[in-house]
Amino acid sequence: MTNEERAERELDAIMRKVADAIFADEAGTQIVDPKRMREFLACGEVMKKLFQGRGNKVQVVPHDDFPSVGTIRVFTKQLSISDPLLFYEAASLSSNYEIYPKLDGTVVLALTFYGLTKK
Amino acid sequence: MKFSSFAVFEMVLEEANERFAPLFQPVQERVDILKQYCGAVDSLLERGDGEIFECEVDEINMTVRFDFVVNDVTVNDPKHDELQQLLARALSASVRAEDGENIRVHLVFPSLWEKI
């Protein structure tokens, strides 16, 4: 086995351990954290207010992939922020967000919320 | 030589001062604030592998426009991140795709000038 193959195998093992830990953490009975859920939904409402229509698509997905994770995605040709302070206040509620381009010339704003549920 | 958006801004500021004089003069406090914003832009350019920064002053309403192009923007600390701080202080902002691989961030800030 070459060094590269050995390194790849070790990385795979680490990734599997991380995945197992995440799934273990997310398994079992979860209770919605009402405060965090309210923040998530409020941010979603603000993003809809700022961007819905005009050919834009706003998705608000609670428990996306995992029960404790929610995402808000805006798909648009141009993200026009007419009220930057409102955007700042709403986006500050998220755990993190990113803005990236797609090959079709559109832009995606993806806000992630952790902690929607707790054990 | 490390890129400085303030160097670009200073050139544009000088030109604008000449254009608006003698009726208007820049308010130093506002200029100093914009200088801080340039620091935030430099940080975003470095994080997002950006190389393009443009600065313009609107002839009519004298607002200051910053445009910069980066691969993408990732905000891990939404309360304190530089982009968030810039957005909180901008009059308006927009983001669109550029060349399919980058994004162009456009920010508009209030005027730096007051009537003499």
Short mmCIF file of C-alpha atoms in Angstrom, two decimals, chain A residues 63-119:
data_model
loop_
_atom_site.label_atom_id
_atom_site.label_comp_id
_atom_site.label_asym_id
_atom_site.label_seq_id
_atom_site.Cartn_x
_atom_site.Cartn_y
_atom_site.Cartn_z
CA HIS A 63 -34.97 19.80 10.19
CA ASP A 64 -33.09 19.73 6.90
CA ASP A 65 -30.93 16.55 6.82
CA PHE A 66 -30.84 16.46 10.62
CA PRO A 67 -33.56 17.26 13.18
CA SER A 68 -31.51 20.00 14.82
CA VAL A 69 -30.50 21.79 11.60
CA GLY A 70 -32.63 24.18 9.59
CA THR A 71 -31.71 26.00 6.39
CA ILE A 72 -33.04 29.00 4.55
CA ARG A 73 -32.01 29.29 0.92
CA VAL A 74 -32.59 32.12 -1.53
CA PHE A 75 -32.04 31.43 -5.23
CA THR A 76 -31.85 34.55 -7.35
CA LYS A 77 -30.26 36.26 -10.34
CA GLN A 78 -29.41 39.22 -8.14
CA LEU A 79 -29.64 39.45 -4.38
CA SER A 80 -30.90 43.03 -3.94
CA ILE A 81 -30.88 44.07 -0.30
CA SER A 82 -33.02 47.21 -0.04
CA ASP A 83 -32.90 47.15 3.77
CA PRO A 84 -29.38 46.03 4.72
CA LEU A 85 -29.93 46.66 8.44
CA LEU A 86 -32.97 44.37 8.47
CA PHE A 87 -30.95 41.75 6.59
CA TYR A 88 -28.13 42.15 9.13
CA GLU A 89 -30.51 41.68 12.09
CA ALA A 90 -32.15 38.59 10.58
CA ALA A 91 -28.91 37.00 9.33
CA SER A 92 -27.33 37.57 12.77
CA LEU A 93 -29.77 35.02 14.13
CA SER A 94 -28.25 32.28 11.95
CA SER A 95 -25.33 30.04 12.95
CA ASN A 96 -23.58 30.84 9.68
CA TYR A 97 -24.36 31.72 6.10
CA GLU A 98 -22.74 31.77 2.71
CA ILE A 99 -23.30 33.39 -0.64
CA TYR A 100 -21.98 31.61 -3.71
CA PRO A 101 -22.45 31.62 -7.48
CA LYS A 102 -23.87 28.84 -9.60
CA LEU A 103 -22.78 28.04 -13.15
CA ASP A 104 -26.16 29.12 -14.51
CA GLY A 105 -25.38 32.69 -13.49
CA THR A 106 -27.56 32.74 -10.38
CA VAL A 107 -26.54 33.36 -6.80
CA VAL A 108 -27.46 31.31 -3.73
CA LEU A 109 -27.74 32.67 -0.20
CA ALA A 110 -27.78 29.76 2.28
CA LEU A 111 -28.34 30.42 6.00
CA THR A 112 -27.89 27.53 8.45
CA PHE A 113 -29.44 27.28 11.90
CA TYR A 114 -28.12 24.76 14.42
CA GLY A 115 -29.83 23.84 17.64
CA LEU A 116 -33.45 23.71 16.45
CA THR A 117 -33.89 20.68 18.69
CA LYS A 118 -32.31 19.39 21.86
CA LYS A 119 -32.33 16.03 23.60
#
